PDB file of C-alpha atoms in Angstrom:
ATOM      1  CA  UNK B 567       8.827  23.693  16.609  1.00 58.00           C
ATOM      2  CA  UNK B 568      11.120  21.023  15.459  1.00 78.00           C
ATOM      3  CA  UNK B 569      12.904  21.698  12.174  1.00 81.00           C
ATOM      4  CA  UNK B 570      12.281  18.367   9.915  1.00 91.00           C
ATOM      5  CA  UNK B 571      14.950  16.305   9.695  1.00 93.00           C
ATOM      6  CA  UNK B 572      15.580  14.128   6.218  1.00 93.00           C
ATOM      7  CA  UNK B 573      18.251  12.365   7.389  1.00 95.00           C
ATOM      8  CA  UNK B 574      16.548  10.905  10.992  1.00 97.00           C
ATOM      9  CA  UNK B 575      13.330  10.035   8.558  1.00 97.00           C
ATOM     10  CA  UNK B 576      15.662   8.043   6.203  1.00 97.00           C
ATOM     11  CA  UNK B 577      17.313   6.318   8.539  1.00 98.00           C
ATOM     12  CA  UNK B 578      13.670   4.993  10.065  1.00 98.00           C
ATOM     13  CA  UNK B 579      13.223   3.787   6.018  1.00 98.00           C
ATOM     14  CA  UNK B 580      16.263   1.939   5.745  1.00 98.00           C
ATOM     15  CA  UNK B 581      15.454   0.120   9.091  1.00 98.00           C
ATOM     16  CA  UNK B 582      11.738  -0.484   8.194  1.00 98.00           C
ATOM     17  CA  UNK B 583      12.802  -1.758   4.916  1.00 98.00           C
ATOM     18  CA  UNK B 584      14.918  -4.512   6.346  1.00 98.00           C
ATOM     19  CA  UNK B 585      12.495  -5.458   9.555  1.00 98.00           C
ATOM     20  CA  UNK B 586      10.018  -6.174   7.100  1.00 98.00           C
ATOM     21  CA  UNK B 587      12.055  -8.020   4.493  1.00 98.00           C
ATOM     22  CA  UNK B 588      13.441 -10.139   7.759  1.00 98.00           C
ATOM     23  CA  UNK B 589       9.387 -10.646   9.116  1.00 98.00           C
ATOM     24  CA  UNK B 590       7.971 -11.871   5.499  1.00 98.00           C
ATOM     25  CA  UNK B 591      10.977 -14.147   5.233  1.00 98.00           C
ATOM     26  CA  UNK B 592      10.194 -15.910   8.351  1.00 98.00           C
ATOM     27  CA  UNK B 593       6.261 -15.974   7.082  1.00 98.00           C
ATOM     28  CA  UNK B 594       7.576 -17.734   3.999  1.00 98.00           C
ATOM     29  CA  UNK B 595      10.294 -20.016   5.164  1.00 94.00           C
ATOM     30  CA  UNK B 596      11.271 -21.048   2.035  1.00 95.00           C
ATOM     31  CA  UNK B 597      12.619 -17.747  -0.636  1.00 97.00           C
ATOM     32  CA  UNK B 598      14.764 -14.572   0.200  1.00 98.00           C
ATOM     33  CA  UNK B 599      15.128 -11.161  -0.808  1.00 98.00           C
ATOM     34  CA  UNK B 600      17.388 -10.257  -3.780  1.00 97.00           C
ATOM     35  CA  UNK B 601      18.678  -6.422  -3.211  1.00 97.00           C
ATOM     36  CA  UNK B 602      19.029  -4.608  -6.074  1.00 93.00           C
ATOM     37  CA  UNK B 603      20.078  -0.870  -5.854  1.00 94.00           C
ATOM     38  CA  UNK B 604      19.961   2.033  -8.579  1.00 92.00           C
ATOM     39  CA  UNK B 605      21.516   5.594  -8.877  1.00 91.00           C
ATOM     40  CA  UNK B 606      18.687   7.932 -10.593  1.00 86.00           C
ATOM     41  CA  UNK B 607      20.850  10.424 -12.978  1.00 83.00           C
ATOM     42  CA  UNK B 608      18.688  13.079 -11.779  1.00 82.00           C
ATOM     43  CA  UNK B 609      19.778  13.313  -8.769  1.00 88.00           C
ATOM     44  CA  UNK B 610      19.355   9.984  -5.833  1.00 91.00           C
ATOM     45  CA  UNK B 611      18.349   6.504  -5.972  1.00 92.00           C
ATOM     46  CA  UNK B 612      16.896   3.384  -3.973  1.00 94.00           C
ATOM     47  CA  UNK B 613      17.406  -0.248  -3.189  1.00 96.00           C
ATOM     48  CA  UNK B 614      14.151  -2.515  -4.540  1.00 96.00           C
ATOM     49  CA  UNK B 615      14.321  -5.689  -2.672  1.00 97.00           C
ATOM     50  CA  UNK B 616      12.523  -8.697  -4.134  1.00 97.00           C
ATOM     51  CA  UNK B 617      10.915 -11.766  -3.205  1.00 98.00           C
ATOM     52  CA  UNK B 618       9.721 -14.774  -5.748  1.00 97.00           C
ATOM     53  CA  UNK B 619       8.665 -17.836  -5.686  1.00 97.00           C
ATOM     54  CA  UNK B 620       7.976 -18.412  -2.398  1.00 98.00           C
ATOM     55  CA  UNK B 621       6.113 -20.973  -0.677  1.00 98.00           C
ATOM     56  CA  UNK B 622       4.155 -18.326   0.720  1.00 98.00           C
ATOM     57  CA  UNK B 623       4.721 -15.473  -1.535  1.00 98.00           C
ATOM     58  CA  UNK B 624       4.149 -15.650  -5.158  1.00 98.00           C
ATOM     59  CA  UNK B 625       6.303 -12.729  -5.660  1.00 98.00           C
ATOM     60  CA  UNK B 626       6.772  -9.636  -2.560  1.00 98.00           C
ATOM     61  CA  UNK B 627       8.663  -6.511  -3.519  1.00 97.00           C
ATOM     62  CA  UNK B 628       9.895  -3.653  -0.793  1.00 98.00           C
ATOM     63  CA  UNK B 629      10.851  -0.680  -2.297  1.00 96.00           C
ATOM     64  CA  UNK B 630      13.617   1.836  -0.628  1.00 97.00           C
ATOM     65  CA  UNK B 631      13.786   5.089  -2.530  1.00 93.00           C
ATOM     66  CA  UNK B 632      15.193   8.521  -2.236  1.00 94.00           C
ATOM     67  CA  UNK B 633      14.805  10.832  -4.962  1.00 91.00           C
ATOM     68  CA  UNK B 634      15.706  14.612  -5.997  1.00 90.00           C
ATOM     69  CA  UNK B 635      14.689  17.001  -8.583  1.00 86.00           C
ATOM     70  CA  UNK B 636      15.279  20.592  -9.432  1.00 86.00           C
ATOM     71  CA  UNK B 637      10.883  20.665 -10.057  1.00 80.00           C
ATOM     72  CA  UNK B 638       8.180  19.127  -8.460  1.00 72.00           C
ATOM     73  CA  UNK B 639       6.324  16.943 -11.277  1.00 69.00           C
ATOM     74  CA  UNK B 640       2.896  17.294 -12.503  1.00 68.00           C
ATOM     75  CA  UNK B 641       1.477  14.542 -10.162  1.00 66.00           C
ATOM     76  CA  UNK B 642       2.786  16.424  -6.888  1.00 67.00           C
ATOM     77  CA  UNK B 643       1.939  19.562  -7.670  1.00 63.00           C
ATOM     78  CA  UNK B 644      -1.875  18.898  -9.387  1.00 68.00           C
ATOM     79  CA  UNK B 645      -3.566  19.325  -5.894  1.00 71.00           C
ATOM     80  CA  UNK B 646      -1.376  21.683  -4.367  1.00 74.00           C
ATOM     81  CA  UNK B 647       0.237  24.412  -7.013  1.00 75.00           C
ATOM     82  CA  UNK B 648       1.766  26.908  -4.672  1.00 76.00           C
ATOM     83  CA  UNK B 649       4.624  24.406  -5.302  1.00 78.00           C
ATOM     84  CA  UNK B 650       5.391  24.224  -8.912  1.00 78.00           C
ATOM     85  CA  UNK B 651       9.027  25.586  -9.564  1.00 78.00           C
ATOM     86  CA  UNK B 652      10.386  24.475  -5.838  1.00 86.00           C
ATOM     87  CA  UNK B 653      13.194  22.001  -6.221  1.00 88.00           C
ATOM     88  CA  UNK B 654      12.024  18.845  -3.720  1.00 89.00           C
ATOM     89  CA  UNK B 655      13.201  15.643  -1.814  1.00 91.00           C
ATOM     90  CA  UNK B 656      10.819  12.506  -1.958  1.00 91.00           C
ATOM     91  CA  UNK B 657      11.748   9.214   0.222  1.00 96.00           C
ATOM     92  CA  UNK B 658       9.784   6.478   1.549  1.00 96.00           C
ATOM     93  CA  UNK B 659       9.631   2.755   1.256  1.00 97.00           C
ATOM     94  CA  UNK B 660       6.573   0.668  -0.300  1.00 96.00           C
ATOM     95  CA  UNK B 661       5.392  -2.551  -0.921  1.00 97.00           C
ATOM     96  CA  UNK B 662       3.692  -4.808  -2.452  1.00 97.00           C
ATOM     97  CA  UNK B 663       2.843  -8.371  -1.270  1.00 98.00           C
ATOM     98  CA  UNK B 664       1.366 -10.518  -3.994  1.00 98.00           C
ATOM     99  CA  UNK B 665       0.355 -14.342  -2.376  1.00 98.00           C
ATOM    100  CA  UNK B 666       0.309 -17.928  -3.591  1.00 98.00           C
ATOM    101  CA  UNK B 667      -2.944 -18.719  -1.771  1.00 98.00           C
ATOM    102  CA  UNK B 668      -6.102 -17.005  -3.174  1.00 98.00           C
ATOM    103  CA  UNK B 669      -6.936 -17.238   0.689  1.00 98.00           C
ATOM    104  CA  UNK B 670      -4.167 -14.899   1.584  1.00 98.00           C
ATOM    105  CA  UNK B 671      -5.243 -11.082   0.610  1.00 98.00           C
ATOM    106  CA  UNK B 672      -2.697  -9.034  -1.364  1.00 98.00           C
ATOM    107  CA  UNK B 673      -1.805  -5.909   0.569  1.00 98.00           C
ATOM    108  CA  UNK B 674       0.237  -2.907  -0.085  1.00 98.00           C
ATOM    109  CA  UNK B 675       1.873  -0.473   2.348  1.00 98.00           C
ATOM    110  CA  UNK B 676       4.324   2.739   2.059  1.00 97.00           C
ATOM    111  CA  UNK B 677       5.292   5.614   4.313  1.00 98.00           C
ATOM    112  CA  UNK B 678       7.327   8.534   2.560  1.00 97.00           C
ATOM    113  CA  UNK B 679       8.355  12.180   3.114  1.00 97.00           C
ATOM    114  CA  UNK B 680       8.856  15.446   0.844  1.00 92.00           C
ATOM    115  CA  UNK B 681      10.206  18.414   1.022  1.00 92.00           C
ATOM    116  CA  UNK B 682       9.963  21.182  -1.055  1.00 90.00           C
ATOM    117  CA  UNK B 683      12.562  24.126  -1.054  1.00 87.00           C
ATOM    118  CA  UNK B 684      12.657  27.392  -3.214  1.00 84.00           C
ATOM    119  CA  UNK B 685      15.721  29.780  -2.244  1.00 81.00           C
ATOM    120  CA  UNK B 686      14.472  32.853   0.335  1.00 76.00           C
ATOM    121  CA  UNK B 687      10.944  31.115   1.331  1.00 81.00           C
ATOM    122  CA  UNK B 688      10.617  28.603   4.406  1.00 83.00           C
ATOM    123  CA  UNK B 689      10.787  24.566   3.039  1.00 86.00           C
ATOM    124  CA  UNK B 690       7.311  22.958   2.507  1.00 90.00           C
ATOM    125  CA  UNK B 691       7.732  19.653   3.669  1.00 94.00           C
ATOM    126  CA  UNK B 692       4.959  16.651   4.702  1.00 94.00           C
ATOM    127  CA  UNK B 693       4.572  13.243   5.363  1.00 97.00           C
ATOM    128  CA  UNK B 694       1.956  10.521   3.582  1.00 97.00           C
ATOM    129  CA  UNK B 695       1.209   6.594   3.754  1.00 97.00           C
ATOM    130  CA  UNK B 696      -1.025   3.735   4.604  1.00 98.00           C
ATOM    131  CA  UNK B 697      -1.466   0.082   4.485  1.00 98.00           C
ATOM    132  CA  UNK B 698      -5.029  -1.508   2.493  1.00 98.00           C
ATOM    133  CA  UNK B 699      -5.845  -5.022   2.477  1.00 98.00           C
ATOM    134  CA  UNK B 700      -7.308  -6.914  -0.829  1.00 98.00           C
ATOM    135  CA  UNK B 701      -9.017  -9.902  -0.132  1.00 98.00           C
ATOM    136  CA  UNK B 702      -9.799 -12.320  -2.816  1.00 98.00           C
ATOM    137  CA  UNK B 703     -11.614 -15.081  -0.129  1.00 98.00           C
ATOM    138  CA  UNK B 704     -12.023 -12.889   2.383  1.00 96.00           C
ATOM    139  CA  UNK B 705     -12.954 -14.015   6.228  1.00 97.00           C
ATOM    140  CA  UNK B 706     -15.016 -11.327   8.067  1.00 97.00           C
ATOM    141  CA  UNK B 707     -12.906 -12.099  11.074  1.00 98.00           C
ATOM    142  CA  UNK B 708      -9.308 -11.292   9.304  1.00 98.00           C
ATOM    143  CA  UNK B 709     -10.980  -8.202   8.263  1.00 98.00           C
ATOM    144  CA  UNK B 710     -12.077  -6.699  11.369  1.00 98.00           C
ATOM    145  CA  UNK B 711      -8.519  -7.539  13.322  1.00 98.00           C
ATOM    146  CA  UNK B 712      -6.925  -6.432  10.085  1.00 98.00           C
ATOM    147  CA  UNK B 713      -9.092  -2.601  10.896  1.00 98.00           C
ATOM    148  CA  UNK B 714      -8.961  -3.087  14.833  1.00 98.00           C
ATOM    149  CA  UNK B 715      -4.921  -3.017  14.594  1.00 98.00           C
ATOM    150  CA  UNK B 716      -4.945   0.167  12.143  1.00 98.00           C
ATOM    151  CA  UNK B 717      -7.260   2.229  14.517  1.00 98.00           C
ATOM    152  CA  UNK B 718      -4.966   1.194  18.002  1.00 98.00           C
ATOM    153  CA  UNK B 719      -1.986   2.877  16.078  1.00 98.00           C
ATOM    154  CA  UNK B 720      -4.107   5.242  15.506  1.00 98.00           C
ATOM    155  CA  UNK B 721      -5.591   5.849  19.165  1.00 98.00           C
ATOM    156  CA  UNK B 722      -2.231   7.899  20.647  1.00 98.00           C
ATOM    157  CA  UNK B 723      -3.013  10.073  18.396  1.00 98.00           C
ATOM    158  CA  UNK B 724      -6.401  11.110  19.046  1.00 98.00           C
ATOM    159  CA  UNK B 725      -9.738   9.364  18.417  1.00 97.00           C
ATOM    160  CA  UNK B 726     -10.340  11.870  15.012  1.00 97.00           C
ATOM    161  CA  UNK B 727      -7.296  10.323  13.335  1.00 98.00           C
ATOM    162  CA  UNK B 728      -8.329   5.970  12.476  1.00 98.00           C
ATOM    163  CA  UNK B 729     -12.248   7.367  10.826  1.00 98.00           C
ATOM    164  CA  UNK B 730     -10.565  10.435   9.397  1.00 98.00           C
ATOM    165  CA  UNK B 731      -8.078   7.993   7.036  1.00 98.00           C
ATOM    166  CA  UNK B 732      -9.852   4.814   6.888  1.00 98.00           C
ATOM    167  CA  UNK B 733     -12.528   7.001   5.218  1.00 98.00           C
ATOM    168  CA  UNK B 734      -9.572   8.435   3.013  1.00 98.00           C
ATOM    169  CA  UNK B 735      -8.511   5.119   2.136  1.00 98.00           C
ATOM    170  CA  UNK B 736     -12.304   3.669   1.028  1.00 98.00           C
ATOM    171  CA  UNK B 737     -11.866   7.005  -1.070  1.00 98.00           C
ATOM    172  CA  UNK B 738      -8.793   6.551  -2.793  1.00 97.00           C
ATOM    173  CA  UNK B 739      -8.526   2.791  -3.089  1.00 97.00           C
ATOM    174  CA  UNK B 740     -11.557   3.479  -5.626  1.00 98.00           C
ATOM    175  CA  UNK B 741     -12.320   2.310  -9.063  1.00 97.00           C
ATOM    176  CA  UNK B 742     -15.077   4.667 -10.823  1.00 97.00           C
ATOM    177  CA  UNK B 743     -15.363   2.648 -13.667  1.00 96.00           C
ATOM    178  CA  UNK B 744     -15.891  -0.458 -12.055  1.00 96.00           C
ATOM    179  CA  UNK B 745     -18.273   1.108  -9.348  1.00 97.00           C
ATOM    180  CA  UNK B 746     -16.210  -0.922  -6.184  1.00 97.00           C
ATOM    181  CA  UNK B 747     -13.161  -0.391  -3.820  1.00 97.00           C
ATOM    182  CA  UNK B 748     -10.169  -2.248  -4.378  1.00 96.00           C
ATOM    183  CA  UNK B 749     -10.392  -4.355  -1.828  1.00 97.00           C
ATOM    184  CA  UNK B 750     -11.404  -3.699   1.830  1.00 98.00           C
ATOM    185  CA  UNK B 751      -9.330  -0.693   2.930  1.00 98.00           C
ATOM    186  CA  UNK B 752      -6.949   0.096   6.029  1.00 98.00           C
ATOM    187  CA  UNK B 753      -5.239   3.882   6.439  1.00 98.00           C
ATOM    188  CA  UNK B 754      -4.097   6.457   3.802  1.00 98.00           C
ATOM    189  CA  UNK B 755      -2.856  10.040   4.835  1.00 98.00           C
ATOM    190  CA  UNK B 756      -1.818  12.524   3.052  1.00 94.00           C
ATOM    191  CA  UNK B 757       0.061  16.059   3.587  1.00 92.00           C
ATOM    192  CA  UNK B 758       0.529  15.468   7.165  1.00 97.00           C
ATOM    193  CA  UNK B 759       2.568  18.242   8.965  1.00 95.00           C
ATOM    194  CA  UNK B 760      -0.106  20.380  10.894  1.00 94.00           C
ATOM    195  CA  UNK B 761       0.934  19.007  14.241  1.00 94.00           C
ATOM    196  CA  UNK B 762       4.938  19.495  13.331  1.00 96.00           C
ATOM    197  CA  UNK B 763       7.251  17.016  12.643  1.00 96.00           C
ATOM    198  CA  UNK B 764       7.918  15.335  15.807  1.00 97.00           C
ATOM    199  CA  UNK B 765       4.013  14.405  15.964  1.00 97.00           C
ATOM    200  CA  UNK B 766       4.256  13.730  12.312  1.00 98.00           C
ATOM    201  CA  UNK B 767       6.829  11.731  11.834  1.00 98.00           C
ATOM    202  CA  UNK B 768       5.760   9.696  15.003  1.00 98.00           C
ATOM    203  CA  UNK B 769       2.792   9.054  13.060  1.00 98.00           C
ATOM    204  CA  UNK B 770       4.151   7.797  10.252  1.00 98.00           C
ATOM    205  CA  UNK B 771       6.407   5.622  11.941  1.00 98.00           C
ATOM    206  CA  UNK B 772       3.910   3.728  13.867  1.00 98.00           C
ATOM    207  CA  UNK B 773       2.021   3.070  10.801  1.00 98.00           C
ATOM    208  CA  UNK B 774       4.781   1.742   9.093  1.00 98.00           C
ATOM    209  CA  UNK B 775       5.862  -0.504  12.025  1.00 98.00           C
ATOM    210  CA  UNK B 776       1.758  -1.490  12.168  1.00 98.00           C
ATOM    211  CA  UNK B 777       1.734  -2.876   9.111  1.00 98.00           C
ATOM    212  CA  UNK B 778       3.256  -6.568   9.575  1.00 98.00           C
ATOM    213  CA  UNK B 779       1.768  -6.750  13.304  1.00 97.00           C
ATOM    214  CA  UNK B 780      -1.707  -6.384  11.390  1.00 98.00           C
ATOM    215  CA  UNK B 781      -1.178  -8.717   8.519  1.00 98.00           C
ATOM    216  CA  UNK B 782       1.178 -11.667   9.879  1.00 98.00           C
ATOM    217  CA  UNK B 783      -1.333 -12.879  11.657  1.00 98.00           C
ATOM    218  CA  UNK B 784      -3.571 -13.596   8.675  1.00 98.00           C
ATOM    219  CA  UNK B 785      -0.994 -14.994   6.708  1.00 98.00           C
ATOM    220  CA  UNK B 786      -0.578 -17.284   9.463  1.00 98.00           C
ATOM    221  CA  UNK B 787      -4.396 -18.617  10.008  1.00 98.00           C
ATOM    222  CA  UNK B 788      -4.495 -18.792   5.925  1.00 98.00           C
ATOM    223  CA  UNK B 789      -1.387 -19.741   4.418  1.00 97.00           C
ATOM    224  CA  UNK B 790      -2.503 -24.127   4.755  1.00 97.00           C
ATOM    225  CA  UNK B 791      -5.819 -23.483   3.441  1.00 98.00           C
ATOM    226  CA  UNK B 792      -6.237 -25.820   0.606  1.00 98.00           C
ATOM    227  CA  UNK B 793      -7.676 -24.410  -3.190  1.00 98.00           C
ATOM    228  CA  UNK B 794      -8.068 -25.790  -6.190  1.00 98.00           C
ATOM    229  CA  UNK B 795      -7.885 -24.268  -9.950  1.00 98.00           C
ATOM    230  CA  UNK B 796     -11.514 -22.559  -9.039  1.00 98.00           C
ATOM    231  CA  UNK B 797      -9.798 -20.011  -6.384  1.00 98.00           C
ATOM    232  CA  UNK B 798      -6.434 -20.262  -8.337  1.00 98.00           C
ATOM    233  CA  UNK B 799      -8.478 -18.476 -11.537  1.00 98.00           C
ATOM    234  CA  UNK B 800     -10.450 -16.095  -9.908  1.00 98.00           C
ATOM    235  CA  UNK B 801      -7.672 -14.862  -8.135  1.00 98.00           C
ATOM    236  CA  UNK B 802      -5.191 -14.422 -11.208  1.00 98.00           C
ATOM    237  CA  UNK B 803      -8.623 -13.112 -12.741  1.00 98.00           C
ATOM    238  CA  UNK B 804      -9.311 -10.103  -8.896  1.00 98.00           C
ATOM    239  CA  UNK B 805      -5.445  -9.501  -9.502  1.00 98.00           C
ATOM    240  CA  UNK B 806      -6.418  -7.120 -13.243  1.00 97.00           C
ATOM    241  CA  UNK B 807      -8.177  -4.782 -10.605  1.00 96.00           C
ATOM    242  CA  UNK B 808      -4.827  -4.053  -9.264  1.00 94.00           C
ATOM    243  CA  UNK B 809      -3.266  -3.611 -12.371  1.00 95.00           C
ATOM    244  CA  UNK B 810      -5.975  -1.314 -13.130  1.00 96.00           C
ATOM    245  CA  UNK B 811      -5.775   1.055 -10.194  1.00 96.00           C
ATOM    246  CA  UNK B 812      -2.074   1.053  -9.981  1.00 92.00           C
ATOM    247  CA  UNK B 813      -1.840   2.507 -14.181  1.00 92.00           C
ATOM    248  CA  UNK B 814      -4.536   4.818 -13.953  1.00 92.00           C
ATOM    249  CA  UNK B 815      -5.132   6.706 -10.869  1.00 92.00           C
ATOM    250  CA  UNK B 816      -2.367   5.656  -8.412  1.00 90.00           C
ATOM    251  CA  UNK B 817      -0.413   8.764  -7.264  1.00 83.00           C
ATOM    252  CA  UNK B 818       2.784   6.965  -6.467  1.00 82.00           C
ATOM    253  CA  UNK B 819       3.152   5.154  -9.511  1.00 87.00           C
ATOM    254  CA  UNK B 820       2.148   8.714 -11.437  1.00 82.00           C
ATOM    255  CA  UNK B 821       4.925  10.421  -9.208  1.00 77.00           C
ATOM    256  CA  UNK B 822       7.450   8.002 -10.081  1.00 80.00           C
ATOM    257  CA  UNK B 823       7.171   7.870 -13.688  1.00 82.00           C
ATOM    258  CA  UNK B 824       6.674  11.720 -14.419  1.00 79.00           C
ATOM    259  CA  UNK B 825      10.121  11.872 -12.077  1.00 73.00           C
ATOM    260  CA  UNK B 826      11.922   9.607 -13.996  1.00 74.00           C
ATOM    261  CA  UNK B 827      12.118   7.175 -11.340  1.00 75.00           C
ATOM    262  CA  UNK B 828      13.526   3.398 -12.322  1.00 84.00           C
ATOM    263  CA  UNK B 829      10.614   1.577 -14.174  1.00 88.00           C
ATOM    264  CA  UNK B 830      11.161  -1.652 -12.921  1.00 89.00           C
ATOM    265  CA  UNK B 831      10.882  -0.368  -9.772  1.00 84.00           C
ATOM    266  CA  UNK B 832       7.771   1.445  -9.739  1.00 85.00           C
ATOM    267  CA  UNK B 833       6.175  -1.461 -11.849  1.00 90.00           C
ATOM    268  CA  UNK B 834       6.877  -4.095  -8.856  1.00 88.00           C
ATOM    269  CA  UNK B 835       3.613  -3.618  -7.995  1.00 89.00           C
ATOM    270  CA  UNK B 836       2.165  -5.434 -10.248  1.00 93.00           C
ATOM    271  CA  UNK B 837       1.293  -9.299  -9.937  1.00 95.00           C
ATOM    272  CA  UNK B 838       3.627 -11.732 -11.298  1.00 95.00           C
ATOM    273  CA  UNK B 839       0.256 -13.153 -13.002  1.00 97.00           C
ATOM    274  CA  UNK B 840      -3.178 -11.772 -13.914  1.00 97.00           C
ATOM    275  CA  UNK B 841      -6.267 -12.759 -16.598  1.00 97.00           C
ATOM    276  CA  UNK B 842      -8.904 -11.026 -17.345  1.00 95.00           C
ATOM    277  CA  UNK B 843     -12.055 -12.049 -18.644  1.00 96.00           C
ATOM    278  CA  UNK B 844     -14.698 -10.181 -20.627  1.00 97.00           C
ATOM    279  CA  UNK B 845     -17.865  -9.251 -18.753  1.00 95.00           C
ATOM    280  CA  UNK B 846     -17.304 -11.583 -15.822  1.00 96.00           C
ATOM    281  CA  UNK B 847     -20.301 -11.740 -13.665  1.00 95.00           C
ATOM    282  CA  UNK B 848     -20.004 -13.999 -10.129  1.00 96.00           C
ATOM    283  CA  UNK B 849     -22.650 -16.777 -10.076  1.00 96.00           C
ATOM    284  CA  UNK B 850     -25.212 -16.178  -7.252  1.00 97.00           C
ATOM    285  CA  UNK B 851     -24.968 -17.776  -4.121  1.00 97.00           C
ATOM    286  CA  UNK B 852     -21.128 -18.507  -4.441  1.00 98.00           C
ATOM    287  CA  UNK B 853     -17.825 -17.207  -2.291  1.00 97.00           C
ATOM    288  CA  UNK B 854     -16.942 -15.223  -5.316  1.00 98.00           C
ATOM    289  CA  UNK B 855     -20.416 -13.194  -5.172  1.00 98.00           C
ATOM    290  CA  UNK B 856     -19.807 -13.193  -1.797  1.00 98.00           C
ATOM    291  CA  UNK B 857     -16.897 -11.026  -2.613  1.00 98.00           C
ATOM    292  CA  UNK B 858     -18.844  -8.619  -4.198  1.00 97.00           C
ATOM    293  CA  UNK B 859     -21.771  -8.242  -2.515  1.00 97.00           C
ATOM    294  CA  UNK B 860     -20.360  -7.698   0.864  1.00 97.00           C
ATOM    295  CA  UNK B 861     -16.624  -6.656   0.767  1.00 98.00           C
ATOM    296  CA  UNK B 862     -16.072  -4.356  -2.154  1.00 98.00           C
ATOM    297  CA  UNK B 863     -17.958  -1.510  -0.542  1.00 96.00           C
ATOM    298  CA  UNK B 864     -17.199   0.892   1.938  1.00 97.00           C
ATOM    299  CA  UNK B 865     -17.873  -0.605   5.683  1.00 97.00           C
ATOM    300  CA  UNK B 866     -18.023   0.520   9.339  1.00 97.00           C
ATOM    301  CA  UNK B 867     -16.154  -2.827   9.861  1.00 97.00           C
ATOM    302  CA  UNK B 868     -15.338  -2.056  13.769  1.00 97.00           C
ATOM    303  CA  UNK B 869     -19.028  -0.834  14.644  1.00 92.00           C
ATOM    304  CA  UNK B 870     -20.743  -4.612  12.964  1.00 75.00           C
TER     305      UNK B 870
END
């Protein structure tokens, strides 16, 4: 079995980091990406690249980081505690992608790798990701290419593997207290390393690579649709569910604070703008009920 190699995995990140940086660009036509890079004084670092005021892209952030710590934090260790004490390596690249048009879904993406090492025992190491789609005006049509493209990345890999984590991903993109998904779902994985790290890491990289074939193409068919300040306010108003999610059960943004990770960093998540509203309830009959009623639930999207 192949021995897992950090170094080959980082070099994928820094390449993914910059194809997609270079492919939103081109989507937006109008704003670039500002690098800025950090030195964590625990040990690593990253390079957070930054999009604003697009014509496209209200703001679009793409995260490079590569951390390392002499103990796995709370949030790493809370599902799997054979690993507490072990000194680790975390890297992996995520983004965020917040648009101008409320017709244009926000999505999110990341692929990383860990490894855990304690002196005298074999290294624990395994890879994660996935790519969700949140629709604020959503067309059945985007959504349905948007899950056809995740489950052909998916298909050289056996025909388990797209229900297995699209089923993970309606799981964990999940708000209890508000009873709905966060938006329509995609791929998540987690802990992946049974079928070694060639297979692994294969994995990973197509999903990374999948992610702008599967969402270009919606930016494309949306980005002229006109709105007025109807969509523009219930979009700033859909955008507080991300900021929900992200603060209180998202693993990556847990993981990165408890490691002392760069706040600004971890934080470029969230949307540029965002209202909420007390006890909002969608008037019947309307594209915002629509929303609700048919899209913030768990779907066989492929099988309709």
């Amino acid at each position: 079995m192949t021995l897992p190699d950090a170094n080959l995995v980082k070099e994928f990140l820094l390449a993914l980091q910059s194809q997609i940086c270079d492919g939103l660009e081109k989507l937006d036509a109008n704003a670039k990406f500002k690098a800025d890079s950090w030195v964590r004084e625990e040990g690593g670092g990253g390079t957070s690249k930054v999009l604003t005021h697009g014509a496209v892209f209200e703001q679009a952030g793409v995260n490079f980081s590569h951390v390392t710590g002499k103990a796995m934090p709370a949030s790493a260790t809370a599902h799997r505690p054979e690993l507490a004490g072990r000194s680790f390596e975390a890297m992996g690249v995520s983004l965020v992608i917040h648009p101008k048009n409320p017709y244009i879904p926000t999505t999110h993406a990341n692929v990383r790798f860990f490894i855990a090492r304690k002196e005298g025992a074999d290294p624990v190491w395994w890879f994660g990701g996935g790519f969700d789609l949140t629709p604020y005006y959503p067309f059945k049509e985007d959504v349905v290419e948007w899950h056809q493209k995740a489950k052909s990345l998916c298909e050289p890999f056996g025909e388990e593997v797209y229900p297995k984590y699209k089923k993970w991903c309606d799981e964990y993109f999940f708000l209890p207290h508000r009873n709905e998904t966060r938006g329509v779902g995609g791929l998540f994985f987690d802990d992946l390393n049974q079928d070694g790290f060639d297979t692994s890491f294969a994995f990973m990289q197509a999903v990374g690579k999948g992610f702008l074939d599967a969402y270009a193409p919606i930016v494309e068919k949306r980005k002229d649709t006109s709105y007025g300040e109807r969509e523009r306010e219930f979009q700033l108003y859909r955008r507080g569910r991300y900021v929900e999610f992200n603060l209180v059960y998202d693993r990556g943004t847990l993981f990165g604070l408890q490691t002392g990770g760069r706040t600004e960093s971890i934080l470029m998540s969230m949307p540029p703008l965002v209202r909420w509203q007390y006890a909002y309830s969608p008037e019947a009959g309307t594209p915002e009920a629509e929303l609700y009623q048919d899209y913030l639930k768990p779907r066989d999207w492929l099988s309709e």
